[in-house]
Short mmCIF file of C-alpha atoms and ligand atoms in Angstrom, two decimals:
data_model
loop_
_atom_site.label_atom_id
_atom_site.label_comp_id
_atom_site.label_asym_id
_atom_site.label_seq_id
_atom_site.Cartn_x
_atom_site.Cartn_y
_atom_site.Cartn_z
CA MET A 1 -144.85 170.87 -54.65
CA PRO A 2 -141.40 169.38 -56.25
CA HIS A 3 -138.39 171.15 -54.85
CA LEU A 4 -137.34 171.28 -58.18
CA GLN A 5 -139.84 170.91 -61.55
CA LEU A 6 -138.95 171.15 -64.85
CA ILE A 7 -142.53 172.02 -66.70
CA ASP A 8 -142.09 171.79 -70.38
CA ILE A 9 -138.62 172.28 -71.00
CA ASP A 10 -137.65 172.89 -74.61
CA LEU A 11 -134.25 173.99 -75.91
CA ALA A 12 -132.65 173.15 -80.05
CA PHE A 13 -129.12 174.99 -80.76
CA GLY A 14 -129.85 176.20 -84.42
CA GLY A 15 -132.68 174.33 -85.48
CA HIS A 16 -131.79 171.39 -84.05
CA LYS A 17 -134.56 170.67 -81.40
CA VAL A 18 -132.62 169.38 -77.99
CA VAL A 19 -135.01 169.10 -75.80
CA ARG A 20 -138.66 168.80 -76.92
CA LYS A 21 -141.54 169.60 -73.54
CA LEU A 22 -139.33 168.29 -70.55
CA SER A 23 -142.02 167.65 -67.57
CA LEU A 24 -140.20 166.49 -64.21
CA GLY A 25 -140.89 167.17 -60.26
CA LEU A 26 -137.90 166.02 -58.06
CA GLU A 27 -139.03 166.30 -53.87
CA LYS A 28 -137.38 167.67 -51.73
CA GLY A 29 -134.40 165.28 -50.55
CA ARG A 30 -134.72 163.21 -53.06
CA ILE A 31 -131.43 161.22 -56.32
CA GLY A 32 -133.74 161.36 -59.96
CA CYS A 33 -131.34 160.48 -62.17
CA LEU A 34 -131.92 161.23 -65.89
CA LEU A 35 -131.14 157.49 -67.93
CA GLY A 36 -130.37 157.28 -71.61
CA PRO A 37 -128.60 156.28 -74.37
CA SER A 38 -125.84 158.77 -75.57
CA GLY A 39 -126.76 162.29 -77.10
CA CYS A 40 -130.41 161.83 -75.77
CA GLY A 41 -129.97 165.45 -74.57
CA LYS A 42 -129.49 164.54 -70.32
CA THR A 43 -126.21 166.35 -70.60
CA THR A 44 -128.61 169.02 -71.99
CA VAL A 45 -131.01 169.58 -69.25
CA LEU A 46 -127.80 169.43 -66.26
CA ARG A 47 -126.81 172.83 -67.82
CA CYS A 48 -130.60 174.04 -67.73
CA ILE A 49 -131.34 173.34 -64.13
CA ALA A 50 -128.50 174.70 -63.41
CA GLY A 51 -128.53 178.21 -65.74
CA PHE A 52 -126.00 177.62 -68.51
CA GLU A 53 -128.12 177.70 -71.41
CA ARG A 54 -131.11 179.46 -71.97
CA LEU A 55 -134.34 177.96 -71.71
CA ALA A 56 -136.25 178.21 -76.01
CA ALA A 57 -139.52 177.21 -73.37
CA GLY A 58 -140.99 176.44 -70.13
CA GLU A 59 -139.79 176.54 -66.57
CA ILE A 60 -138.14 175.96 -64.25
CA ARG A 61 -138.60 176.20 -60.79
CA LEU A 62 -136.23 175.56 -57.49
CA GLY A 63 -137.10 175.93 -54.28
CA GLY A 64 -140.60 177.16 -55.59
CA ALA A 65 -138.81 179.99 -57.10
CA THR A 66 -138.79 180.11 -61.03
CA VAL A 67 -135.23 180.37 -62.53
CA SER A 68 -135.42 179.74 -65.76
CA SER A 69 -138.22 181.01 -67.95
CA THR A 70 -138.22 182.41 -71.60
CA ARG A 71 -138.96 186.26 -69.09
CA THR A 72 -136.66 184.51 -65.94
CA TYR A 73 -132.95 184.08 -66.25
CA VAL A 74 -131.31 183.77 -62.23
CA PRO A 75 -127.54 183.05 -63.56
CA PRO A 76 -126.28 180.07 -62.42
CA GLU A 77 -124.01 181.29 -59.60
CA ARG A 78 -127.81 182.29 -57.35
CA ARG A 79 -128.36 178.88 -57.98
CA ARG A 80 -127.03 178.30 -55.36
CA ILE A 81 -126.31 174.10 -56.88
CA GLY A 82 -123.12 172.36 -57.15
CA MET A 83 -121.64 169.54 -59.59
CA VAL A 84 -119.89 167.31 -60.68
CA PHE A 85 -118.54 166.69 -63.13
CA GLN A 86 -117.06 162.35 -65.55
CA ASP A 87 -113.47 164.97 -64.79
CA TYR A 88 -113.51 165.58 -61.59
CA ALA A 89 -112.22 168.95 -62.79
CA LEU A 90 -109.90 169.25 -59.08
CA PHE A 91 -108.24 172.82 -59.32
CA PRO A 92 -104.61 170.37 -59.64
CA HIS A 93 -102.48 173.50 -57.37
CA LEU A 94 -104.67 173.57 -54.39
CA SER A 95 -104.55 170.26 -51.36
CA VAL A 96 -107.07 168.33 -51.18
CA GLY A 97 -108.32 169.85 -48.41
CA GLU A 98 -108.01 174.41 -50.46
CA ASN A 99 -110.52 172.27 -53.26
CA ILE A 100 -113.32 172.28 -50.51
CA ALA A 101 -113.09 174.42 -49.20
CA PHE A 102 -112.89 177.07 -52.67
CA GLY A 103 -116.46 177.54 -52.14
CA LEU A 104 -116.59 178.71 -48.68
CA ARG A 105 -115.24 182.06 -49.56
CA GLY A 106 -117.79 184.24 -47.22
CA GLU A 107 -116.87 182.04 -44.44
CA THR A 108 -114.43 183.01 -41.56
CA ALA A 109 -110.73 180.72 -42.04
CA ALA A 110 -112.23 178.73 -39.01
CA ALA A 111 -116.22 178.06 -40.37
CA ARG A 112 -114.06 177.53 -43.13
CA ARG A 113 -111.59 174.96 -41.72
CA SER A 114 -114.75 172.41 -39.64
CA ARG A 115 -117.03 171.78 -42.51
CA VAL A 116 -113.40 170.58 -45.11
CA ALA A 117 -112.71 168.32 -41.18
CA GLU A 118 -117.06 167.23 -41.40
CA LEU A 119 -116.37 166.62 -45.23
CA LEU A 120 -113.79 164.75 -45.56
CA GLY A 121 -115.11 162.28 -42.79
CA LEU A 122 -118.28 161.99 -44.71
CA VAL A 123 -116.48 161.49 -47.43
CA GLY A 124 -114.30 158.83 -45.82
CA LEU A 125 -110.83 160.94 -46.49
CA ALA A 126 -110.16 162.42 -42.46
CA ASP A 127 -106.49 163.10 -42.64
CA GLN A 128 -105.68 162.99 -46.76
CA GLY A 129 -106.10 167.56 -46.27
CA ASP A 130 -102.86 168.49 -46.88
CA LYS A 131 -102.81 165.95 -50.27
CA TYR A 132 -103.16 167.33 -53.41
CA PRO A 133 -105.36 165.38 -56.97
CA HIS A 134 -102.78 163.47 -58.05
CA GLU A 135 -101.81 162.10 -54.67
CA MET A 136 -105.55 160.80 -54.82
CA SER A 137 -107.08 157.96 -56.96
CA GLY A 138 -109.69 157.97 -59.66
CA GLY A 139 -112.57 157.61 -56.93
CA GLN A 140 -111.02 159.01 -54.20
CA GLN A 141 -111.01 162.64 -56.57
CA GLN A 142 -113.82 161.11 -57.58
CA ARG A 143 -114.69 161.95 -53.51
CA ILE A 144 -113.03 165.70 -53.28
CA ALA A 145 -114.88 167.10 -56.46
CA LEU A 146 -118.22 165.49 -54.37
CA ALA A 147 -117.97 167.22 -50.76
CA ARG A 148 -116.65 170.19 -52.37
CA ALA A 149 -119.57 169.96 -54.43
CA LEU A 150 -121.29 169.95 -51.23
CA ALA A 151 -119.22 172.10 -48.55
CA PRO A 152 -121.49 175.21 -49.75
CA ARG A 153 -124.55 172.96 -48.52
CA PRO A 154 -126.15 173.25 -52.59
CA SER A 155 -129.79 173.60 -52.88
CA LEU A 156 -129.34 171.65 -55.30
CA LEU A 157 -126.54 168.40 -56.53
CA LEU A 158 -125.77 167.76 -60.02
CA LEU A 159 -123.62 164.55 -61.29
CA ASP A 160 -122.34 164.26 -64.72
CA GLU A 161 -122.00 160.73 -65.32
CA PRO A 162 -119.85 160.77 -62.65
CA PHE A 163 -118.86 157.65 -62.79
CA SER A 164 -117.45 156.56 -66.90
CA ASN A 165 -113.83 157.53 -66.05
CA LEU A 166 -113.71 154.35 -63.32
CA ASP A 167 -113.18 151.23 -63.86
CA VAL A 168 -115.98 148.66 -63.22
CA GLU A 169 -115.86 147.56 -59.56
CA LEU A 170 -114.83 151.09 -58.55
CA ARG A 171 -117.65 151.98 -59.87
CA GLU A 172 -120.21 149.47 -58.40
CA ARG A 173 -118.95 150.48 -54.86
CA LEU A 174 -118.41 154.50 -55.46
CA SER A 175 -121.69 154.33 -57.47
CA TYR A 176 -123.46 153.23 -53.50
CA GLU A 177 -120.72 154.83 -51.23
CA VAL A 178 -122.18 158.20 -53.22
CA ARG A 179 -126.38 157.51 -52.45
CA ASP A 180 -125.37 157.22 -49.22
CA ILE A 181 -123.23 160.72 -48.49
CA ILE A 182 -126.14 162.31 -50.64
CA LYS A 183 -128.49 160.86 -48.47
CA ALA A 184 -126.83 161.76 -45.47
CA THR A 185 -126.34 165.50 -46.41
CA HIS A 186 -130.02 164.96 -47.12
CA THR A 187 -129.34 167.23 -50.53
CA THR A 188 -131.17 166.66 -53.04
CA ALA A 189 -130.01 165.76 -56.32
CA ILE A 190 -130.05 164.41 -60.28
CA LEU A 191 -127.82 161.86 -61.68
CA VAL A 192 -126.79 161.22 -65.63
CA THR A 193 -126.06 158.02 -66.62
CA HIS A 194 -125.77 156.10 -69.03
CA ASP A 195 -126.09 153.41 -67.21
CA GLN A 196 -129.01 151.38 -65.75
CA HIS A 197 -126.36 149.85 -63.31
CA GLU A 198 -125.24 153.09 -61.63
CA ALA A 199 -128.26 154.79 -62.45
CA PHE A 200 -130.82 151.73 -60.11
CA ALA A 201 -127.94 151.56 -57.57
CA VAL A 202 -127.75 155.87 -56.49
CA ALA A 203 -131.57 156.98 -57.32
CA ASP A 204 -134.59 157.03 -55.63
CA ASP A 205 -136.64 157.70 -59.01
CA ILE A 206 -135.03 157.68 -62.93
CA GLY A 207 -136.33 159.19 -65.98
CA ILE A 208 -136.14 157.10 -69.11
CA MET A 209 -133.97 160.09 -71.65
CA HIS A 210 -135.24 159.10 -75.61
CA GLU A 211 -134.08 161.90 -77.45
CA GLY A 212 -135.23 164.83 -76.22
CA ARG A 213 -138.46 163.28 -73.81
CA ILE A 214 -138.81 160.70 -70.84
CA GLN A 215 -140.97 158.48 -71.66
CA GLN A 216 -141.91 156.95 -67.94
CA TRP A 217 -140.41 158.66 -65.39
CA ASP A 218 -140.81 156.11 -62.23
CA THR A 219 -139.36 154.05 -59.88
CA PRO A 220 -136.47 151.09 -60.31
CA TYR A 221 -139.16 148.69 -59.81
CA ASN A 222 -142.12 149.60 -61.53
CA LEU A 223 -139.61 150.89 -64.70
CA TYR A 224 -138.48 147.24 -65.40
CA HIS A 225 -141.91 145.80 -64.19
CA ARG A 226 -143.61 147.99 -66.04
CA PRO A 227 -142.85 149.51 -68.82
CA ALA A 228 -144.76 152.16 -70.11
CA ASN A 229 -143.18 151.62 -73.69
CA ARG A 230 -141.45 149.65 -76.03
CA PHE A 231 -138.14 151.72 -76.15
CA VAL A 232 -138.64 151.67 -72.04
CA ALA A 233 -138.97 147.85 -72.46
CA ASP A 234 -135.91 148.16 -74.51
CA PHE A 235 -133.93 150.20 -72.65
CA ILE A 236 -133.77 148.86 -69.03
CA GLY A 237 -133.54 144.69 -68.54
CA GLN A 238 -132.91 141.73 -70.50
CA GLY A 239 -136.87 140.71 -72.46
CA VAL A 240 -137.91 139.23 -76.11
CA PHE A 241 -141.54 139.80 -76.79
CA LEU A 242 -143.38 136.86 -78.29
CA ARG A 243 -146.62 137.37 -79.60
CA GLY A 244 -150.00 136.30 -77.54
CA ARG A 245 -153.75 137.02 -78.08
CA VAL A 246 -156.07 138.19 -75.67
CA LEU A 247 -158.47 136.49 -73.67
CA ASN A 248 -159.32 138.84 -71.08
CA ASP A 249 -158.50 141.57 -69.52
CA ARG A 250 -156.03 139.42 -67.08
CA GLU A 251 -155.11 136.77 -69.19
CA VAL A 252 -152.92 136.40 -72.58
CA SER A 253 -152.45 133.17 -74.61
CA VAL A 254 -149.24 132.72 -75.46
CA GLU A 255 -147.42 129.87 -77.29
CA LEU A 256 -146.08 128.88 -73.05
CA GLY A 257 -149.37 128.77 -72.37
CA THR A 258 -151.72 130.50 -70.86
CA LEU A 259 -149.86 134.16 -68.38
CA ASN A 260 -152.51 134.96 -65.44
CA SER A 261 -151.90 138.37 -65.24
CA THR A 262 -152.53 140.47 -61.77
CA VAL A 263 -152.70 143.46 -62.58
CA PRO A 264 -154.74 144.08 -65.99
CA LEU A 265 -153.62 144.53 -69.19
CA VAL A 266 -152.40 147.58 -70.40
CA CYS A 267 -151.58 147.46 -74.29
CA GLY A 268 -148.57 151.01 -74.59
CA GLU A 269 -149.50 154.37 -72.86
CA ASP A 270 -152.72 154.74 -75.75
CA CYS A 271 -154.50 150.94 -74.96
CA GLY A 272 -157.91 152.30 -73.89
CA GLY A 273 -158.27 148.18 -72.69
CA CYS A 274 -157.13 145.17 -74.24
CA THR A 275 -160.52 143.49 -76.20
CA HIS A 276 -160.96 139.40 -76.69
CA GLY A 277 -158.83 138.06 -79.49
CA SER A 278 -156.18 141.96 -79.98
CA ASP A 279 -152.62 141.17 -80.76
CA VAL A 280 -150.04 141.85 -78.40
CA ASP A 281 -146.51 141.67 -77.58
CA VAL A 282 -146.15 140.22 -74.12
CA LEU A 283 -142.47 141.58 -73.00
CA LEU A 284 -141.08 137.43 -71.37
CA ARG A 285 -137.73 138.54 -68.63
CA PRO A 286 -135.41 136.45 -68.39
CA ASP A 287 -137.16 135.72 -64.70
CA ASP A 288 -139.76 135.25 -65.99
CA ILE A 289 -138.63 132.02 -68.02
CA VAL A 290 -138.21 129.16 -65.09
CA HIS A 291 -136.04 126.29 -65.72
CA ASP A 292 -137.91 122.86 -64.26
CA ASP A 293 -136.79 119.33 -65.14
CA ALA A 294 -140.31 117.71 -64.34
CA SER A 295 -141.59 120.48 -66.52
CA ALA A 296 -143.54 119.42 -69.53
CA LEU A 297 -142.82 122.16 -71.86
CA LYS A 298 -139.52 121.33 -73.53
CA ALA A 299 -136.97 124.14 -75.34
CA GLU A 300 -133.47 123.45 -76.38
CA VAL A 301 -130.82 124.96 -75.62
CA VAL A 302 -129.26 127.14 -79.06
CA HIS A 303 -127.17 129.39 -77.06
CA LYS A 304 -126.08 129.94 -73.32
CA ALA A 305 -124.51 133.04 -70.36
CA PHE A 306 -122.04 131.60 -68.47
CA ARG A 307 -122.55 134.96 -65.54
CA GLY A 308 -120.69 133.21 -62.43
CA ALA A 309 -124.43 132.26 -59.88
CA ASP A 310 -125.56 132.05 -63.18
CA ILE A 311 -126.17 131.37 -66.67
CA LEU A 312 -128.47 133.22 -69.59
CA TYR A 313 -129.92 130.58 -71.85
CA THR A 314 -131.13 131.53 -75.11
CA LEU A 315 -134.13 128.59 -75.46
CA ARG A 316 -135.89 128.55 -79.36
CA LEU A 317 -140.00 127.46 -78.56
CA ALA A 318 -140.92 124.74 -81.06
CA SER A 319 -142.43 127.80 -83.20
CA GLY A 320 -138.82 129.18 -84.30
CA ALA A 321 -139.05 132.21 -81.82
CA LYS A 322 -136.33 132.73 -78.73
CA VAL A 323 -137.12 133.47 -75.19
CA LEU A 324 -134.06 133.88 -72.77
CA SER A 325 -133.73 132.20 -69.68
CA LEU A 326 -131.63 132.58 -66.67
CA VAL A 327 -130.92 130.33 -64.69
CA PRO A 328 -129.14 128.53 -61.31
CA SER A 329 -126.00 128.11 -62.26
CA HIS A 330 -125.21 124.26 -61.16
CA HIS A 331 -128.58 123.86 -63.74
CA ASN A 332 -125.93 123.19 -66.05
CA HIS A 333 -126.49 122.36 -69.77
CA ALA A 334 -125.61 121.86 -73.36
CA ILE A 335 -126.14 123.40 -76.95
CA GLY A 336 -128.94 121.59 -78.79
CA GLU A 337 -130.93 120.03 -74.37
CA ARG A 338 -134.28 120.93 -75.07
CA ILE A 339 -134.72 121.47 -71.11
CA GLY A 340 -138.44 121.56 -68.93
CA ILE A 341 -140.00 125.59 -68.66
CA ARG A 342 -142.49 126.89 -67.55
CA LEU A 343 -143.63 130.08 -67.12
CA ASP A 344 -143.59 133.18 -63.96
CA VAL A 345 -144.88 135.48 -65.13
CA ASP A 346 -146.34 138.26 -61.95
CA HIS A 347 -147.58 141.07 -64.23
CA VAL A 348 -148.11 140.48 -67.28
CA VAL A 349 -146.84 143.21 -69.82
CA THR A 350 -148.13 144.02 -73.45
CA PHE A 351 -147.87 146.04 -75.84
CA GLN A 352 -150.04 146.61 -79.36
CA ASP A 353 -148.60 144.41 -82.14
CA GLU A 354 -146.64 146.13 -84.90
CA SER A 355 -146.18 144.38 -87.74
CA THR A 356 -142.61 146.30 -87.50
CA GLY A 357 -141.69 142.69 -86.05
CA LEU A 358 -141.24 141.26 -82.97
CA ASN A 359 -137.68 143.03 -82.87
CA LEU A 360 -137.19 144.38 -78.90
CA SER A 361 -136.17 146.90 -79.93
CA ALA A 362 -138.99 148.38 -82.58
CA HIS A 363 -139.10 152.13 -81.32
CA PRO A 364 -142.03 153.81 -80.23
CA PRO A 365 -144.38 155.08 -82.22
CA ALA A 366 -144.03 159.17 -81.46
CA ASP A 367 -147.93 158.94 -80.76
CA ARG A 368 -147.05 157.05 -77.88
CA VAL A 369 -143.96 159.18 -76.34
CA SER A 370 -145.60 161.01 -73.64
CA ALA A 371 -143.35 162.78 -71.04
CA ALA A 372 -144.30 161.75 -67.29
CA ALA A 373 -144.44 164.06 -64.95
CA ALA A 374 -143.73 163.16 -61.16
P1 ADP B 401 -126.32 162.95 -73.23
O1 ADP B 401 -125.42 163.67 -72.11
O2 ADP B 401 -127.32 162.87 -72.93
O3 ADP B 401 -124.47 162.60 -73.96
P2 ADP B 401 -126.11 165.82 -74.81
O4 ADP B 401 -126.86 167.09 -74.07
O5 ADP B 401 -125.02 166.70 -74.33
O6 ADP B 401 -126.26 164.78 -75.08
O7 ADP B 401 -126.07 166.84 -76.08
C1 ADP B 401 -127.88 165.87 -77.04
C2 ADP B 401 -127.08 166.74 -78.41
O8 ADP B 401 -126.83 167.83 -78.38
C3 ADP B 401 -126.95 165.73 -79.56
O9 ADP B 401 -126.85 165.61 -80.53
C4 ADP B 401 -125.36 166.96 -79.04
O10 ADP B 401 -124.85 166.71 -80.54
C5 ADP B 401 -125.71 168.50 -78.73
N1 ADP B 401 -125.59 169.67 -78.48
C6 ADP B 401 -124.77 169.24 -77.10
N2 ADP B 401 -124.05 170.65 -76.60
C7 ADP B 401 -124.29 171.88 -77.82
C8 ADP B 401 -124.18 172.89 -78.02
N3 ADP B 401 -123.52 173.49 -77.93
N4 ADP B 401 -123.79 172.72 -79.71
C9 ADP B 401 -124.97 172.24 -80.40
N5 ADP B 401 -124.92 171.32 -80.33
C10 ADP B 401 -125.27 170.48 -78.84
MG1 MG B 402 -123.70 163.70 -70.99
#
């Protein structure tokens, strides 16, 4: 049984539904993530788990026991949940060590001292316990906040946008460090973020949220390579859709040729199996289009973004449709040049043809959206 389970939870503010029939399951010791645009309800879900909001419907179970439902409500202080926020929320008048010891009030002075020393070591601040928060950098303050949350050995750790106040470079490094620290303590955790790089760096399982629902709960690999709907395809990574026609359950023809899929084609969650001749939109990622001087297939460079190790080219095909191609940066071509390309697609992602056009930003119709429980 999952350590944390959310079963069809609903929550509204006034008449405004913020969380809709949201379900997820997280096994003990795993790090889950709610990833989605600002305002989609991520913080509200964390507040429900922590016990700061009452559910309108559904149930939350932690360690096998119901902590929230329409009939049951365990107060926050009895849930054994640790929290880390964007703004660190350290006590300015307490030293670093006293901050970490804050949640250990029931224990003996000796036990507190040894636990604080252990956590200071774990977060890489072994001899900094006597300093005060204002003497520490943002990254150090966030590690102190993490140590404080972990000190009482919480049953669950919740992190709400913990890296948002840090500059980009530090954010990336700290996200890997935070994952290592959480894993070293075998803590089950849920991270909330709008940043997919953070989600990928920290989490084992990620739920893509949109308008109060989880669109897909899956591994980072599957979210990128096998998005369940257009919203996920759009939100994770880059790509474009090309119009295609299904030939059989593993082949679809597009302007660039025939794509052979290693797995049967499924065009969206309500697809009963693609039939010969159906029109579909085919997702092509920048790594699906490979630059190859020897290829007879040519496309015109219309835009290029230099990214250091590689260049992201936007290429125009004969029909006028555009695709993206990620190319090692020593293949430097000018705008207007026609370059050889070839397809390198492993499993083909298709969605039913939508009259709204080929734009990736098309949102899935509500009936195609369903929360997948783990
Ligand atoms: P996220 O964390 O994904 O940015 P939130 O969970 O903070 O989103 O908010 C989701 C929606 O709920 C937003 O439209 C927000 O304005 C609304 N909301 C959040 N908290 C409250 C509240 N206490 N009262 C009324 N509306 C709220
Ligand atoms: Mg939030």
